[in-house]
Structures are given as structure tokens and as C-alpha cells.
Amino acid sequence: MPALLPDEVLLREALEIPDAAPVVLRTREPLGAGTVTGFEVIGADGHTATYFVDTSGRRVAQETGLATGTPDAPGERIWLHPQDPHLPALAPVAFGDAARTLLHRIGREVVEAPELVAYRAGRRAVFRVVCRDGIRWVKVIRPERVERIVGLHALLADAALHVPQIEAWADAGLLVLPQASGRPAVDVAPPASVFLDDVDRWRAAMADAPLENRARSGLPERAEWYTARLVPRLAPEAAERLRAHAARVAAVVGDDGVLTVIHGDLHFGQLFLDDAGRMSGVIDVDTAGLGTAADDSAAFISHALASAALAPGARGGWAREIGVAALERWDDPAAHVRERVAVHLWGHALGADDLGDAARRDVLLATADALLADEDVPKDGLMDGFGTP
């Protein structure tokens, strides 16, 4: 029987969960100096609850669960979803009150309860809210990020970069945005060359935006975090190969060099197209700022390749086509694009492994191996079992 993760041991001891009671790992990612790990706990009565174990060491304004250490030097903490201490507005929105009140103040009538569509513990949550006059998206973020993100959206909107305007916000960590214009790129699925031409035009315009803050970075630290957790789970040969790749990446991938304004988390899931197939909306620009252009290239390519290993049928085929075409277009040995793509793929592989999908993990690791060997993307590996010829 495999050894339990330390976070699960901590959770079981703190909540006195019997050894026989099911505890299922759902999410795990870095935060601060540690991690935030989500577990689904199934009680004897069949009731399911989601708990998070937080070893980030980050201070919070108020604890919402069990905590060790002191306010100035936090230790481990455990909270029950949605009582995220880093996101004090999450629980009120999850139960509908905060979202309804904020939207009412700007003349929007909520007709359905908010639906949680994305959640990264300790970082942000996104709710879809149906209003009388259309869809609104309510973002829950850390309170200290509100002012910067509101200003960022205003600057990018003024620069005509297809960014939705923020309609309302609250100091507690809430943003309200309208639906992006157009349809998701994956629903339109334009030819790769046409789509990437449009992406290139948008990236060039983005580079001229008047931003002075740094974009989300930390790729070297993420590479170390991913590999440290993947290596113990792999067969000896695969583990040794990953260690060698990690050493190569650490030697060449950094956040220095020529800086330009980038999205910070660019991928086709952030892009919307109009009826003519042209870009009409770009979302999730909270990470935008000065950074290395190769980071946007790598994020885009890796997301497309990871999507190809996950999505069945035509969607997976289109994602692979986009990923391969983007690699051919943006590959730059001097900027170490392939090494940066590999880091993202390791992150996707770790996520697959956390969910118990060893087959997809191995596909993603094999893809990273091929890129680091300056080979083409392995067609058979990405497509096996996903219904695309």
C-alpha cells in the first residue's frame, strides 16, 4: 500500500479521521513556501466534504479553520471549503449573498444562484452568474490584488486589446465582469495558420501596452517544484531522465533578458472569436505585465498539447494541430522555448498523476522528452486512446 502524503496524514490526525474512512486527493499546487492540497473526505453517513491543507506559511487577516503557529509565523492550517482564509469573499459568494448584493448595486438582477466554475485554493475563484440582462462573471481574488487588477483592466481596455471592462469591484476581493465578446476559440476551431496570425497580431499590440508591473513569473521555481514531486512517483529510468532534464532547464530558463508586456498565462482557452473567426475577446489578464515573450509562447504551446492529450475526437485533434503549428512558428533556441514548454508539461503531468491518470502523465512526460531532444511532437503518443486518427 503506497505511503500517505504528509498532508493527508496531517488532515487525518487533525480531524481524527479513521484509517478506513476514504480520503481522496483532488488538487495540489504550490503556494508561498509550501502547498495547498485539497482532499475529499467521505463520512460514515456518505456525506462528502472538501478540506484543504495549507502549508504556504502566508499570513491571513483571519483564520477560518484549524491553524498552528502564530499570526506572524503561521504553521499548517486546515479549512473546510469554501472557508478559504486567503479569499475572504469566497464563502459569501458561494452562498450567493455577496454576489447578489454587489450585482444589485450596479443594477443587475440575479436570476440563478452563482455557479463555481474554477477554483485555485488560496489564489482565486470564478463564478458564473445568470442575470436578467445576461451572464456575469464574478472573480474572487486576494484583497491586496484588487486595486492592481482593476487598474490593469482599465489600461488594457483603453489600449483596445479586447479585454472586458470590470463593471464593479469590492475591496474584500470581488470583481464583476461581463461575458467576453464572441465564442471560445475551441468552439470555432479556425485553421491553425489563420488563428495564429491573429494571436501574433494581438501579442504585438499587447507588447505596446503601457504596463510597468512584472508579469507572473517563477518558471524556475515551478520546474523545481514539479520535478521534486514527480521523481519519487516514476520508475527509476524515467526518474533519472527527468532529473537530467531538470538540471538542463535550471541552467537556461530564467526571468531575465529582454522584457516586454505579455499576457502571463496565454492559451487558447483565454481567447474568443467573432463570427468571422477573428479575435474579439481576451480574458484572465490578471497575470499580465512585463516578462519574457517566450513564456507566453511556452504557455500557449503546452496548453494546446496537454489539451490534445485530454480532449477526445475533433477537439483533441484541433488542439494538437494548434500546438504543433505554434511550436513551429515560435520555437526559438536562444529563448529556450522548448525548455519552457517542458516545464509547463511537467506541471500538467503532475496534475494528471495527482488525479490517478498515470497514462496521461506518461504521455505528457514523453512529449516533454521529445521536445528537449529537439524532436517533433510524438503524434501517436498524444493521440492514443483519444479517438482521433
XYZ file of C-alpha atoms in Angstrom:
389
model
C 0.000 0.000 0.000
C 1.525 3.365 -1.007
C 2.581 5.751 1.758
C 0.191 8.582 2.528
C 1.101 12.115 1.598
C 2.217 14.139 4.642
C -0.722 16.474 4.039
C -3.164 13.573 4.274
C -1.502 12.358 7.471
C -1.886 15.863 8.914
C -5.546 16.007 7.881
C -6.388 12.591 9.330
C -4.673 13.370 12.628
C -6.222 16.828 12.980
C -9.775 15.683 12.194
C -9.372 12.220 13.770
C -10.408 10.524 10.531
C -10.391 6.710 10.902
C -7.924 4.791 8.759
C -10.780 3.067 6.947
C -12.545 6.321 6.022
C -11.971 7.307 2.354
C -9.855 10.423 1.750
C -9.371 11.297 -1.924
C -6.745 13.733 -3.221
C -8.359 16.268 -5.573
C -5.932 19.170 -6.068
C -2.393 20.095 -5.111
C -0.350 23.117 -6.088
C 2.350 25.425 -4.748
C 1.541 28.484 -2.691
C 4.025 30.617 -0.812
C 6.676 28.470 0.829
C 4.576 25.302 0.664
C 1.457 23.871 -0.911
C -2.314 23.854 -0.712
C -3.777 20.373 -1.066
C -7.470 19.597 -1.427
C -8.996 16.351 -0.169
C -12.481 14.942 -0.496
C -13.471 13.303 2.777
C -16.358 10.824 2.779
C -18.008 10.378 6.163
C -19.650 7.260 7.565
C -23.061 8.654 6.586
C -21.940 9.101 2.969
C -21.727 12.872 3.285
C -18.828 14.378 1.310
C -16.826 17.420 2.380
C -13.770 19.081 0.835
C -10.913 20.081 3.121
C -7.722 21.942 2.263
C -4.360 21.504 3.972
C -2.283 24.678 3.656
C 1.460 24.760 4.362
C 2.108 28.027 2.495
C 3.188 29.948 5.582
C 1.329 33.009 4.290
C -0.322 35.380 6.692
C -4.084 35.900 6.524
C -6.313 38.535 8.068
C -8.392 35.915 9.873
C -8.139 32.159 10.266
C -11.199 30.206 9.185
C -10.308 26.726 10.393
C -7.640 24.904 12.348
C -4.236 26.625 12.463
C -0.880 26.147 14.119
C 1.911 28.636 14.710
C 1.225 32.317 15.333
C -0.267 35.139 13.223
C 3.252 36.384 12.478
C 4.651 32.929 11.760
C 1.808 30.727 10.503
C 2.287 26.972 10.512
C -0.061 24.472 8.905
C -3.738 25.271 8.547
C -6.789 23.247 7.549
C -10.063 24.681 6.339
C -13.361 23.375 5.031
C -14.385 24.621 1.588
C -15.464 27.374 0.925
C -13.895 28.973 4.042
C -10.625 29.883 2.271
C -8.727 32.269 4.604
C -6.794 33.775 1.677
C -10.059 34.612 -0.128
C -12.396 36.104 2.493
C -15.071 36.872 -0.115
C -15.329 33.261 -1.301
C -17.794 31.928 1.260
C -20.253 34.853 0.930
C -20.237 34.497 -2.858
C -20.508 30.701 -2.711
C -23.730 31.066 -0.754
C -24.983 33.779 -3.125
C -25.314 36.764 -0.811
C -22.239 38.829 -1.756
C -22.621 38.312 -5.496
C -26.321 39.148 -5.406
C -25.742 42.294 -3.339
C -22.862 43.574 -5.458
C -24.710 42.963 -8.729
C -27.886 44.573 -7.371
C -25.905 47.735 -6.581
C -24.975 48.098 -10.253
C -28.495 47.408 -11.495
C -28.105 43.705 -12.336
C -30.841 41.300 -11.262
C -29.558 37.825 -10.430
C -31.941 35.096 -11.586
C -29.897 31.972 -10.736
C -27.548 31.109 -7.893
C -23.837 31.649 -8.656
C -22.105 28.603 -10.164
C -18.485 27.932 -9.227
C -16.615 27.157 -12.467
C -12.981 27.474 -11.382
C -11.164 27.458 -8.070
C -7.480 27.587 -7.200
C -7.266 27.423 -3.445
C -5.563 30.427 -1.913
C -5.438 32.214 -5.267
C -8.793 32.824 -6.917
C -12.261 31.535 -7.713
C -14.561 32.278 -10.643
C -18.366 32.149 -10.541
C -20.807 32.243 -13.448
C -23.890 34.269 -12.555
C -27.010 34.414 -14.715
C -28.550 37.889 -14.600
C -31.693 39.224 -16.222
C -29.627 41.022 -18.859
C -27.016 38.314 -19.486
C -24.127 36.392 -17.968
C -21.766 37.982 -15.471
C -18.507 36.532 -14.144
C -17.630 37.167 -10.523
C -13.977 36.699 -9.636
C -12.879 36.208 -6.062
C -9.260 37.215 -5.515
C -6.966 38.096 -2.645
C -7.968 41.551 -1.345
C -4.493 43.029 -1.798
C -4.688 42.349 -5.555
C -7.916 44.254 -6.251
C -6.521 47.723 -6.899
C -3.785 46.486 -9.240
C -6.110 44.287 -11.291
C -8.773 46.976 -11.659
C -6.128 49.387 -12.944
C -4.661 46.733 -15.213
C -8.009 46.016 -16.882
C -8.599 49.735 -17.427
C -5.210 50.208 -19.111
C -5.665 47.213 -21.405
C -9.227 48.175 -22.312
C -8.066 51.699 -23.164
C -5.446 50.117 -25.438
C -8.242 48.343 -27.392
C -6.947 44.865 -26.512
C -10.395 43.189 -26.402
C -10.359 42.923 -22.602
C -13.772 43.007 -20.861
C -14.238 46.072 -18.679
C -14.677 45.490 -14.955
C -18.227 46.569 -14.089
C -17.849 46.572 -10.309
C -15.442 45.590 -7.592
C -15.167 45.367 -3.810
C -12.180 45.752 -1.508
C -12.906 42.368 0.052
C -11.678 40.771 -3.162
C -14.528 40.752 -5.699
C -14.574 41.695 -9.388
C -17.595 41.644 -11.719
C -17.030 41.292 -15.456
C -19.372 40.839 -18.431
C -19.266 37.889 -20.793
C -16.379 38.116 -23.261
C -17.354 39.092 -26.781
C -17.619 36.191 -29.228
C -17.283 32.424 -28.837
C -14.470 30.352 -27.293
C -11.736 29.654 -29.831
C -12.057 25.893 -29.406
C -15.743 26.093 -30.434
C -14.847 27.975 -33.616
C -11.704 25.887 -34.325
C -10.291 28.035 -37.159
C -7.342 26.843 -39.266
C -4.098 26.971 -37.316
C -2.368 29.473 -39.600
C -5.301 31.917 -39.539
C -5.708 31.634 -35.786
C -2.012 32.049 -35.011
C -1.747 35.061 -37.327
C -4.429 36.695 -35.207
C -2.686 35.684 -31.984
C 0.562 37.193 -33.290
C -1.184 40.478 -34.067
C -2.679 40.573 -30.589
C 0.671 39.766 -28.943
C 2.322 42.593 -30.881
C -0.373 45.018 -29.728
C -0.057 43.721 -26.169
C 3.673 44.408 -26.237
C 2.883 48.118 -26.697
C 0.511 48.319 -23.717
C 1.597 50.816 -21.021
C 2.188 48.317 -18.203
C 5.074 48.632 -15.768
C 4.386 45.793 -13.316
C 6.037 42.400 -13.709
C 4.035 39.550 -15.197
C 3.589 36.294 -13.336
C 6.940 34.549 -13.371
C 8.724 31.950 -11.281
C 9.168 29.321 -14.000
C 12.463 28.037 -12.499
C 10.818 27.606 -9.092
C 7.852 25.835 -10.651
C 10.187 23.478 -12.516
C 11.864 22.541 -9.229
C 8.509 22.076 -7.509
C 7.063 19.872 -10.259
C 10.084 17.633 -10.633
C 10.614 17.212 -6.881
C 7.118 15.722 -6.678
C 7.196 13.723 -9.892
C 10.572 11.996 -9.432
C 9.546 9.783 -6.473
C 6.495 8.559 -8.405
C 8.355 7.402 -11.522
C 10.212 4.241 -12.443
C 13.981 4.589 -11.894
C 14.868 5.152 -15.549
C 12.139 7.765 -16.051
C 13.058 9.460 -12.777
C 16.720 9.709 -13.762
C 15.784 11.134 -17.155
C 13.582 13.759 -15.515
C 16.375 14.731 -13.112
C 18.737 15.240 -16.050
C 16.164 17.341 -17.906
C 15.503 19.417 -14.790
C 19.197 20.211 -14.430
C 19.337 21.339 -18.064
C 16.254 23.523 -17.655
C 17.553 25.085 -14.432
C 20.715 26.142 -16.257
C 18.954 28.031 -19.046
C 15.436 29.090 -18.004
C 15.127 32.349 -16.109
C 13.100 35.536 -15.922
C 15.846 37.812 -17.188
C 16.575 39.029 -20.699
C 14.575 41.467 -22.816
C 11.255 42.291 -21.171
C 8.045 43.080 -22.991
C 4.396 43.172 -21.975
C 2.917 39.675 -22.053
C -0.344 38.045 -21.023
C 1.373 35.880 -18.422
C -0.846 32.812 -18.925
C -1.668 32.808 -22.616
C -3.558 29.868 -24.115
C -6.432 29.333 -26.495
C -8.855 28.856 -23.595
C -8.436 32.584 -22.875
C -9.329 33.667 -26.416
C -12.709 34.378 -28.010
C -13.502 34.810 -31.705
C -16.228 36.619 -33.636
C -18.370 35.124 -36.414
C -15.611 35.821 -38.938
C -13.114 33.860 -36.829
C -11.170 36.942 -35.700
C -10.156 37.564 -32.111
C -12.855 39.507 -30.277
C -12.184 38.850 -26.596
C -9.308 38.011 -24.258
C -9.878 37.027 -20.641
C -7.873 36.338 -17.472
C -5.354 39.137 -17.955
C -4.740 39.389 -14.208
C -1.259 37.933 -14.802
C -0.265 40.482 -17.479
C 2.837 42.637 -17.187
C 6.476 42.828 -18.154
C 8.007 39.458 -18.857
C 9.762 37.223 -21.336
C 7.842 36.772 -24.588
C 8.922 33.125 -24.688
C 6.880 32.488 -21.543
C 3.649 33.296 -23.387
C 4.752 31.113 -26.303
C 5.516 28.222 -23.972
C 2.284 28.529 -22.004
C 0.258 28.548 -25.231
C 2.051 25.564 -26.796
C 1.992 23.429 -23.662
C -1.696 24.079 -23.008
C -2.557 23.041 -26.555
C -0.502 19.829 -26.325
C -1.896 18.995 -22.886
C -5.425 19.595 -24.201
C -4.726 17.199 -27.067
C -3.842 14.510 -24.531
C -7.100 15.089 -22.679
C -9.838 16.039 -25.149
C -11.414 13.336 -27.334
C -12.197 13.487 -31.034
C -12.088 16.622 -33.120
C -11.324 18.954 -30.216
C -8.202 16.998 -29.337
C -7.153 16.937 -32.985
C -7.561 20.703 -33.330
C -5.668 21.319 -30.090
C -2.760 19.204 -31.321
C -2.757 20.999 -34.675
C -2.600 24.343 -32.885
C 0.155 23.198 -30.527
C 2.356 21.800 -33.281
C 1.853 24.840 -35.519
C 2.594 27.222 -32.631
C 5.790 25.322 -31.815
C 6.938 25.537 -35.441
C 6.166 29.260 -35.500
C 7.525 30.346 -32.114
C 10.325 27.861 -31.431
C 13.425 29.867 -30.536
C 16.516 28.056 -29.188
C 18.013 31.343 -27.999
C 14.952 31.969 -25.811
C 14.797 28.290 -24.740
C 11.166 27.945 -25.753
C 11.276 24.138 -25.708
C 12.697 24.079 -22.189
C 9.933 26.425 -21.054
C 7.286 24.250 -22.722
C 8.738 21.223 -20.930
C 8.274 22.911 -17.537
C 4.591 23.521 -18.257
C 4.164 19.938 -19.467
C 5.706 18.671 -16.227
C 3.082 20.680 -14.372
C 0.302 19.131 -16.456
C 1.856 15.686 -15.895
C 1.904 16.206 -12.130
C -1.741 17.238 -12.225
C -2.630 14.096 -14.194
C -0.720 11.935 -11.720
C -2.437 13.574 -8.755
C -5.742 12.505 -10.318
C -4.510 8.946 -10.770
C -4.116 9.176 -14.562
C -0.653 7.632 -14.989
C -1.219 7.042 -18.706
C -1.774 10.725 -19.432
C 1.113 11.629 -17.137
C 3.441 9.430 -19.186
C 2.178 10.868 -22.477
C 2.926 14.387 -21.275
C 6.361 13.434 -19.942
C 7.176 11.697 -23.236
C 6.151 14.839 -25.114
C 8.458 16.945 -22.938
C 11.270 14.419 -23.526
C 10.823 14.672 -27.295
C 10.867 18.472 -27.264
C 14.015 18.562 -25.156
C 15.636 16.173 -27.632
C 14.749 18.619 -30.432
C 12.368 16.088 -31.937
C 8.890 16.561 -33.344
C 5.848 16.247 -31.102
C 5.086 12.493 -30.857
C 1.865 12.095 -32.791
C 0.965 8.588 -31.715
C 1.611 9.217 -28.043
C -0.640 12.246 -27.847
C -3.465 10.679 -29.768
C -3.525 7.092 -28.472
C -6.895 6.294 -26.961
C -8.420 9.694 -27.595
C -10.459 8.914 -30.670
C -8.504 10.972 -33.212
C -6.868 9.290 -36.201
